[in-house]
N, CA, C and O atoms as a GROMACS GRO file, in nm:
protein
  380
    1MET      N    1   0.466  -1.586  -1.549
    1MET     CA    2   0.486  -1.486  -1.446
    1MET      C    3   0.624  -1.424  -1.464
    1MET      O    4   0.720  -1.492  -1.499
    2LEU      N    5   0.634  -1.295  -1.438
    2LEU     CA    6   0.760  -1.224  -1.453
    2LEU      C    7   0.851  -1.250  -1.334
    2LEU      O    8   0.805  -1.264  -1.221
    3GLU      N    9   0.982  -1.256  -1.360
    3GLU     CA   10   1.079  -1.279  -1.254
    3GLU      C   11   1.072  -1.169  -1.149
    3GLU      O   12   1.061  -1.051  -1.182
    4GLY      N   13   1.077  -1.208  -1.022
    4GLY     CA   14   1.074  -1.111  -0.913
    4GLY      C   15   0.934  -1.075  -0.867
    4GLY      O   16   0.919  -1.006  -0.766
    5PHE      N   17   0.833  -1.119  -0.937
    5PHE     CA   18   0.696  -1.090  -0.897
    5PHE      C   19   0.632  -1.217  -0.844
    5PHE      O   20   0.662  -1.327  -0.891
    6GLN      N   21   0.543  -1.202  -0.747
    6GLN     CA   22   0.471  -1.315  -0.690
    6GLN      C   23   0.322  -1.288  -0.699
    6GLN      O   24   0.278  -1.176  -0.673
    7PRO      N   25   0.243  -1.390  -0.734
    7PRO     CA   26   0.098  -1.369  -0.730
    7PRO      C   27   0.054  -1.356  -0.584
    7PRO      O   28   0.090  -1.439  -0.500
    8VAL      N   29  -0.022  -1.252  -0.554
    8VAL     CA   30  -0.062  -1.228  -0.415
    8VAL      C   31  -0.213  -1.214  -0.397
    8VAL      O   32  -0.264  -1.231  -0.287
    9ALA      N   33  -0.285  -1.182  -0.504
    9ALA     CA   34  -0.430  -1.164  -0.493
    9ALA      C   35  -0.492  -1.170  -0.631
    9ALA      O   36  -0.425  -1.152  -0.733
   10ARG      N   37  -0.622  -1.196  -0.632
   10ARG     CA   38  -0.698  -1.191  -0.756
   10ARG      C   39  -0.764  -1.053  -0.765
   10ARG      O   40  -0.797  -0.993  -0.663
   11ILE      N   41  -0.781  -1.004  -0.885
   11ILE     CA   42  -0.839  -0.871  -0.905
   11ILE      C   43  -0.972  -0.856  -0.832
   11ILE      O   44  -0.999  -0.752  -0.772
   12GLU      N   45  -1.055  -0.960  -0.838
   12GLU     CA   46  -1.187  -0.949  -0.774
   12GLU      C   47  -1.180  -0.941  -0.621
   12GLU      O   48  -1.279  -0.907  -0.557
   13GLU      N   49  -1.064  -0.972  -0.563
   13GLU     CA   50  -1.047  -0.960  -0.418
   13GLU      C   51  -1.020  -0.817  -0.374
   13GLU      O   52  -1.023  -0.788  -0.254
   14LEU      N   53  -0.995  -0.728  -0.468
   14LEU     CA   54  -0.957  -0.591  -0.434
   14LEU      C   55  -1.033  -0.492  -0.523
   14LEU      O   56  -0.978  -0.439  -0.619
   15PRO      N   57  -1.161  -0.467  -0.489
   15PRO     CA   58  -1.240  -0.374  -0.570
   15PRO      C   59  -1.191  -0.230  -0.555
   15PRO      O   60  -1.121  -0.198  -0.459
   16PRO      N   61  -1.227  -0.143  -0.648
   16PRO     CA   62  -1.185  -0.003  -0.640
   16PRO      C   63  -1.222   0.059  -0.505
   16PRO      O   64  -1.331   0.039  -0.452
   17GLY      N   65  -1.127   0.135  -0.451
   17GLY     CA   66  -1.148   0.201  -0.323
   17GLY      C   67  -1.115   0.116  -0.202
   17GLY      O   68  -1.131   0.161  -0.089
   18GLU      N   69  -1.069  -0.006  -0.224
   18GLU     CA   70  -1.039  -0.098  -0.115
   18GLU      C   71  -0.889  -0.118  -0.099
   18GLU      O   72  -0.810  -0.087  -0.188
   19ALA      N   73  -0.852  -0.172   0.018
   19ALA     CA   74  -0.713  -0.209   0.047
   19ALA      C   75  -0.713  -0.350   0.104
   19ALA      O   76  -0.813  -0.396   0.159
   20LYS      N   77  -0.600  -0.417   0.091
   20LYS     CA   78  -0.587  -0.555   0.138
   20LYS      C   79  -0.442  -0.576   0.180
   20LYS      O   80  -0.350  -0.523   0.117
   21VAL      N   81  -0.422  -0.654   0.285
   21VAL     CA   82  -0.287  -0.689   0.328
   21VAL      C   83  -0.252  -0.827   0.276
   21VAL      O   84  -0.332  -0.920   0.283
   22VAL      N   85  -0.130  -0.840   0.223
   22VAL     CA   86  -0.078  -0.969   0.181
   22VAL      C   87   0.061  -0.985   0.243
   22VAL      O   88   0.127  -0.887   0.276
   23MET      N   89   0.103  -1.108   0.257
   23MET     CA   90   0.237  -1.136   0.309
   23MET      C   91   0.326  -1.178   0.192
   23MET      O   92   0.292  -1.267   0.115
   24VAL      N   93   0.440  -1.112   0.181
   24VAL     CA   94   0.540  -1.146   0.079
   24VAL      C   95   0.674  -1.152   0.149
   24VAL      O   96   0.721  -1.053   0.205
   25ASN      N   97   0.736  -1.270   0.147
   25ASN     CA   98   0.866  -1.289   0.214
   25ASN      C   99   0.863  -1.240   0.359
   25ASN      O  100   0.952  -1.168   0.403
   26ASN      N  101   0.759  -1.280   0.432
   26ASN     CA  102   0.741  -1.244   0.574
   26ASN      C  103   0.728  -1.094   0.597
   26ASN      O  104   0.758  -1.045   0.706
   27ARG      N  105   0.684  -1.022   0.497
   27ARG     CA  106   0.664  -0.877   0.509
   27ARG      C  107   0.518  -0.844   0.477
   27ARG      O  108   0.463  -0.894   0.379
   28GLU      N  109   0.457  -0.760   0.561
   28GLU     CA  110   0.320  -0.717   0.536
   28GLU      C  111   0.320  -0.609   0.429
   28GLU      O  112   0.383  -0.504   0.443
   29ILE      N  113   0.248  -0.637   0.321
   29ILE     CA  114   0.236  -0.542   0.211
   29ILE      C  115   0.089  -0.501   0.200
   29ILE      O  116   0.000  -0.586   0.198
   30ALA      N  117   0.065  -0.371   0.192
   30ALA     CA  118  -0.070  -0.319   0.172
   30ALA      C  119  -0.092  -0.295   0.023
   30ALA      O  120  -0.017  -0.221  -0.040
   31LEU      N  121  -0.194  -0.358  -0.032
   31LEU     CA  122  -0.233  -0.336  -0.171
   31LEU      C  123  -0.351  -0.240  -0.174
   31LEU      O  124  -0.443  -0.252  -0.092
   32PHE      N  125  -0.349  -0.147  -0.266
   32PHE     CA  126  -0.457  -0.050  -0.281
   32PHE      C  127  -0.505  -0.051  -0.425
   32PHE      O  128  -0.426  -0.064  -0.518
   33ASN      N  129  -0.636  -0.037  -0.443
   33ASN     CA  130  -0.696  -0.020  -0.575
   33ASN      C  131  -0.758   0.119  -0.578
   33ASN      O  132  -0.857   0.145  -0.509
   34VAL      N  133  -0.699   0.208  -0.657
   34VAL     CA  134  -0.751   0.343  -0.672
   34VAL      C  135  -0.803   0.356  -0.815
   34VAL      O  136  -0.726   0.372  -0.910
   35ASP      N  137  -0.933   0.347  -0.829
   35ASP     CA  138  -0.998   0.360  -0.960
   35ASP      C  139  -0.938   0.266  -1.065
   35ASP      O  140  -0.920   0.304  -1.180
   36GLY      N  141  -0.909   0.143  -1.024
   36GLY     CA  142  -0.857   0.043  -1.118
   36GLY      C  143  -0.706   0.042  -1.133
   36GLY      O  144  -0.653  -0.041  -1.207
   37ALA      N  145  -0.636   0.131  -1.065
   37ALA     CA  146  -0.489   0.131  -1.063
   37ALA      C  147  -0.445   0.070  -0.931
   37ALA      O  148  -0.500   0.102  -0.825
   38TYR      N  149  -0.347  -0.018  -0.936
   38TYR     CA  150  -0.304  -0.092  -0.818
   38TYR      C  151  -0.168  -0.043  -0.768
   38TYR      O  152  -0.078  -0.014  -0.847
   39PHE      N  153  -0.156  -0.036  -0.636
   39PHE     CA  154  -0.034   0.013  -0.572
   39PHE      C  155  -0.003  -0.075  -0.452
   39PHE      O  156  -0.093  -0.134  -0.392
   40ALA      N  157   0.126  -0.084  -0.417
   40ALA     CA  158   0.169  -0.167  -0.304
   40ALA      C  159   0.275  -0.092  -0.224
   40ALA      O  160   0.373  -0.042  -0.279
   41ILE      N  161   0.252  -0.084  -0.092
   41ILE     CA  162   0.350  -0.025  -0.001
   41ILE      C  163   0.363  -0.113   0.123
   41ILE      O  164   0.277  -0.198   0.149
   42HIS      N  165   0.470  -0.093   0.197
   42HIS     CA  166   0.486  -0.162   0.325
   42HIS      C  167   0.368  -0.122   0.413
   42HIS      O  168   0.336  -0.004   0.422
   43ASN      N  169   0.305  -0.218   0.478
   43ASN     CA  170   0.182  -0.192   0.552
   43ASN      C  171   0.202  -0.118   0.683
   43ASN      O  172   0.110  -0.050   0.729
   44LEU      N  173   0.319  -0.129   0.745
   44LEU     CA  174   0.336  -0.074   0.879
   44LEU      C  175   0.395   0.066   0.875
   44LEU      O  176   0.501   0.089   0.816
   45CYS      N  177   0.327   0.160   0.938
   45CYS     CA  178   0.374   0.298   0.946
   45CYS      C  179   0.507   0.300   1.022
   45CYS      O  180   0.518   0.236   1.126
   46PRO      N  181   0.607   0.373   0.972
   46PRO     CA  182   0.737   0.375   1.038
   46PRO      C  183   0.736   0.451   1.172
   46PRO      O  184   0.832   0.440   1.249
   47HIS      N  185   0.631   0.525   1.201
   47HIS     CA  186   0.624   0.601   1.325
   47HIS      C  187   0.604   0.507   1.444
   47HIS      O  188   0.688   0.503   1.534
   48GLU      N  189   0.493   0.432   1.445
   48GLU     CA  190   0.468   0.338   1.555
   48GLU      C  191   0.404   0.209   1.509
   48GLU      O  192   0.347   0.135   1.590
   49GLY      N  193   0.411   0.180   1.379
   49GLY     CA  194   0.364   0.050   1.330
   49GLY      C  195   0.216   0.041   1.300
   49GLY      O  196   0.163  -0.069   1.290
   50GLY      N  197   0.149   0.154   1.284
   50GLY     CA  198   0.006   0.151   1.251
   50GLY      C  199  -0.018   0.083   1.117
   50GLY      O  200   0.065   0.092   1.027
   51PRO      N  201  -0.132   0.014   1.104
   51PRO     CA  202  -0.164  -0.059   0.980
   51PRO      C  203  -0.215   0.035   0.871
   51PRO      O  204  -0.331   0.078   0.876
   52LEU      N  205  -0.132   0.066   0.775
   52LEU     CA  206  -0.170   0.162   0.670
   52LEU      C  207  -0.288   0.114   0.587
   52LEU      O  208  -0.363   0.197   0.535
   53CYS      N  209  -0.307  -0.017   0.575
   53CYS     CA  210  -0.419  -0.069   0.497
   53CYS      C  211  -0.553  -0.027   0.558
   53CYS      O  212  -0.655  -0.029   0.489
   54GLU      N  213  -0.553   0.010   0.686
   54GLU     CA  214  -0.676   0.053   0.753
   54GLU      C  215  -0.692   0.204   0.752
   54GLU      O  216  -0.789   0.257   0.807
   55GLY      N  217  -0.597   0.274   0.690
   55GLY     CA  218  -0.601   0.420   0.688
   55GLY      C  219  -0.698   0.477   0.587
   55GLY      O  220  -0.746   0.407   0.498
   56ARG      N  221  -0.725   0.604   0.602
   56ARG     CA  222  -0.813   0.678   0.512
   56ARG      C  223  -0.734   0.712   0.385
   56ARG      O  224  -0.624   0.767   0.393
   57VAL      N  225  -0.790   0.679   0.269
   57VAL     CA  226  -0.724   0.708   0.141
   57VAL      C  227  -0.799   0.822   0.073
   57VAL      O  228  -0.921   0.818   0.056
   58LYS      N  229  -0.723   0.924   0.034
   58LYS     CA  230  -0.779   1.036  -0.042
   58LYS      C  231  -0.688   1.058  -0.161
   58LYS      O  232  -0.572   1.096  -0.145
   59GLY      N  233  -0.741   1.035  -0.280
   59GLY     CA  234  -0.657   1.041  -0.400
   59GLY      C  235  -0.552   0.931  -0.393
   59GLY      O  236  -0.587   0.813  -0.387
   60PHE      N  237  -0.425   0.969  -0.394
   60PHE     CA  238  -0.316   0.872  -0.386
   60PHE      C  239  -0.244   0.878  -0.252
   60PHE      O  240  -0.129   0.835  -0.240
   61VAL      N  241  -0.310   0.932  -0.150
   61VAL     CA  242  -0.248   0.948  -0.019
   61VAL      C  243  -0.326   0.868   0.085
   61VAL      O  244  -0.448   0.879   0.094
   62VAL      N  245  -0.253   0.788   0.163
   62VAL     CA  246  -0.313   0.715   0.274
   62VAL      C  247  -0.263   0.776   0.404
   62VAL      O  248  -0.145   0.808   0.417
   63ALA      N  249  -0.354   0.793   0.499
   63ALA     CA  250  -0.318   0.846   0.631
   63ALA      C  251  -0.320   0.733   0.732
   63ALA      O  252  -0.417   0.656   0.737
   64CYS      N  253  -0.216   0.721   0.811
   64CYS     CA  254  -0.210   0.618   0.914
   64CYS      C  255  -0.329   0.636   1.009
   64CYS      O  256  -0.357   0.748   1.053
   65PRO      N  257  -0.398   0.527   1.041
   65PRO     CA  258  -0.515   0.539   1.130
   65PRO      C  259  -0.478   0.572   1.275
   65PRO      O  260  -0.565   0.610   1.353
   66TRP      N  261  -0.352   0.558   1.311
   66TRP     CA  262  -0.312   0.584   1.450
   66TRP      C  263  -0.277   0.730   1.475
   66TRP      O  264  -0.324   0.787   1.573
   67HIS      N  265  -0.197   0.791   1.389
   67HIS     CA  266  -0.151   0.928   1.415
   67HIS      C  267  -0.157   1.018   1.293
   67HIS      O  268  -0.101   1.128   1.294
   68ASP      N  269  -0.225   0.974   1.188
   68ASP     CA  270  -0.248   1.056   1.068
   68ASP      C  271  -0.125   1.090   0.986
   68ASP      O  272  -0.133   1.178   0.900
   69LEU      N  273  -0.011   1.024   1.007
   69LEU     CA  274   0.100   1.045   0.914
   69LEU      C  275   0.053   1.000   0.776
   69LEU      O  276  -0.017   0.899   0.765
   70ALA      N  277   0.089   1.072   0.673
   70ALA     CA  278   0.036   1.044   0.540
   70ALA      C  279   0.148   1.006   0.443
   70ALA      O  280   0.259   1.058   0.449
   71PHE      N  281   0.114   0.914   0.352
   71PHE     CA  282   0.210   0.861   0.256
   71PHE      C  283   0.146   0.852   0.118
   71PHE      O  284   0.028   0.819   0.105
   72ASP      N  285   0.225   0.882   0.016
   72ASP     CA  286   0.182   0.867  -0.123
   72ASP      C  287   0.193   0.719  -0.158
   72ASP      O  288   0.302   0.662  -0.154
   73ILE      N  289   0.081   0.656  -0.192
   73ILE     CA  290   0.084   0.512  -0.219
   73ILE      C  291   0.152   0.480  -0.351
   73ILE      O  292   0.178   0.362  -0.379
   74ARG      N  293   0.180   0.579  -0.433
   74ARG     CA  294   0.250   0.554  -0.560
   74ARG      C  295   0.399   0.533  -0.540
   74ARG      O  296   0.462   0.464  -0.620
   75ASN      N  297   0.457   0.592  -0.434
   75ASN     CA  298   0.602   0.582  -0.416
   75ASN      C  299   0.647   0.568  -0.270
   75ASN      O  300   0.767   0.556  -0.244
   76GLY      N  301   0.554   0.568  -0.176
   76GLY     CA  302   0.588   0.550  -0.034
   76GLY      C  303   0.640   0.674   0.036
   76GLY      O  304   0.670   0.668   0.156
   77GLN      N  305   0.651   0.786  -0.034
   77GLN     CA  306   0.704   0.908   0.026
   77GLN      C  307   0.604   0.970   0.122
   77GLN      O  308   0.484   0.975   0.095
   78GLY      N  309   0.655   1.018   0.236
   78GLY     CA  310   0.571   1.091   0.329
   78GLY      C  311   0.526   1.222   0.266
   78GLY      O  312   0.600   1.281   0.187
   79THR      N  313   0.406   1.265   0.299
   79THR     CA  314   0.353   1.387   0.239
   79THR      C  315   0.342   1.502   0.338
   79THR      O  316   0.300   1.611   0.300
   80ASP      N  317   0.379   1.478   0.464
   80ASP     CA  318   0.362   1.585   0.561
   80ASP      C  319   0.494   1.639   0.615
   80ASP      O  320   0.496   1.698   0.724
   81GLY      N  321   0.603   1.621   0.543
   81GLY     CA  322   0.728   1.686   0.576
   81GLY      C  323   0.804   1.633   0.696
   81GLY      O  324   0.902   1.695   0.737
   82GLY      N  325   0.762   1.523   0.754
   82GLY     CA  326   0.829   1.470   0.872
   82GLY      C  327   0.949   1.382   0.841
   82GLY      O  328   1.018   1.338   0.932
   83GLY      N  329   0.975   1.356   0.713
   83GLY     CA  330   1.088   1.273   0.675
   83GLY      C  331   1.061   1.124   0.676
   83GLY      O  332   1.150   1.045   0.644
   84TYR      N  333   0.940   1.085   0.710
   84TYR     CA  334   0.904   0.943   0.710
   84TYR      C  335   0.872   0.898   0.568
   84TYR      O  336   0.821   0.975   0.487
   85CYS      N  337   0.902   0.771   0.539
   85CYS     CA  338   0.860   0.709   0.414
   85CYS      C  339   0.844   0.560   0.438
   85CYS      O  340   0.892   0.507   0.539
   86VAL      N  341   0.777   0.492   0.348
   86VAL     CA  342   0.761   0.348   0.356
   86VAL      C  343   0.805   0.288   0.223
   86VAL      O  344   0.806   0.356   0.121
   87GLY      N  345   0.840   0.161   0.226
   87GLY     CA  346   0.879   0.093   0.102
   87GLY      C  347   0.761   0.086   0.006
   87GLY      O  348   0.646   0.068   0.047
   88SER      N  349   0.791   0.101  -0.121
   88SER     CA  350   0.688   0.084  -0.223
   88SER      C  351   0.734  -0.026  -0.318
   88SER      O  352   0.853  -0.051  -0.333
   89TYR      N  353   0.638  -0.090  -0.381
   89TYR     CA  354   0.668  -0.208  -0.462
   89TYR      C  355   0.596  -0.198  -0.596
   89TYR      O  356   0.484  -0.147  -0.603
   90ASP      N  357   0.661  -0.248  -0.700
   90ASP     CA  358   0.598  -0.253  -0.832
   90ASP      C  359   0.484  -0.354  -0.830
   90ASP      O  360   0.491  -0.455  -0.759
   91VAL      N  361   0.382  -0.327  -0.906
   91VAL     CA  362   0.265  -0.416  -0.915
   91VAL      C  363   0.244  -0.452  -1.061
   91VAL      O  364   0.254  -0.366  -1.149
   92ARG      N  365   0.216  -0.578  -1.086
   92ARG     CA  366   0.180  -0.625  -1.220
   92ARG      C  367   0.044  -0.692  -1.211
   92ARG      O  368   0.018  -0.770  -1.120
   93VAL      N  369  -0.041  -0.662  -1.306
   93VAL     CA  370  -0.170  -0.729  -1.317
   93VAL      C  371  -0.161  -0.818  -1.439
   93VAL      O  372  -0.131  -0.771  -1.549
   94GLU      N  373  -0.187  -0.946  -1.420
   94GLU     CA  374  -0.179  -1.042  -1.530
   94GLU      C  375  -0.314  -1.109  -1.550
   94GLU      O  376  -0.393  -1.125  -1.458
   95GLY      N  377  -0.337  -1.147  -1.674
   95GLY     CA  378  -0.454  -1.226  -1.703
   95GLY      C  379  -0.575  -1.149  -1.742
   95GLY      O  380  -0.680  -1.208  -1.769
   0.00000   0.00000   0.00000
């Protein structure tokens, strides 16, 4: 295993088009599988804490299920100009 990375899920637990929440260092991380590419962002929307893993994903953008704020799951940047962003994390697939 590479330094700084932690095993959090098995590939078969996250089929294409799905999202899953994992805990890493007491932080909720949302994992997304978009057509076999994996992405990880902080799960809680910075607006009011909505669970991003439950949001609608279109392409590489997830919309918060509470108020529709949208974030690019590749880098955590907000896509609707409000200045919001979420943490994004590198993902490694091993094995």
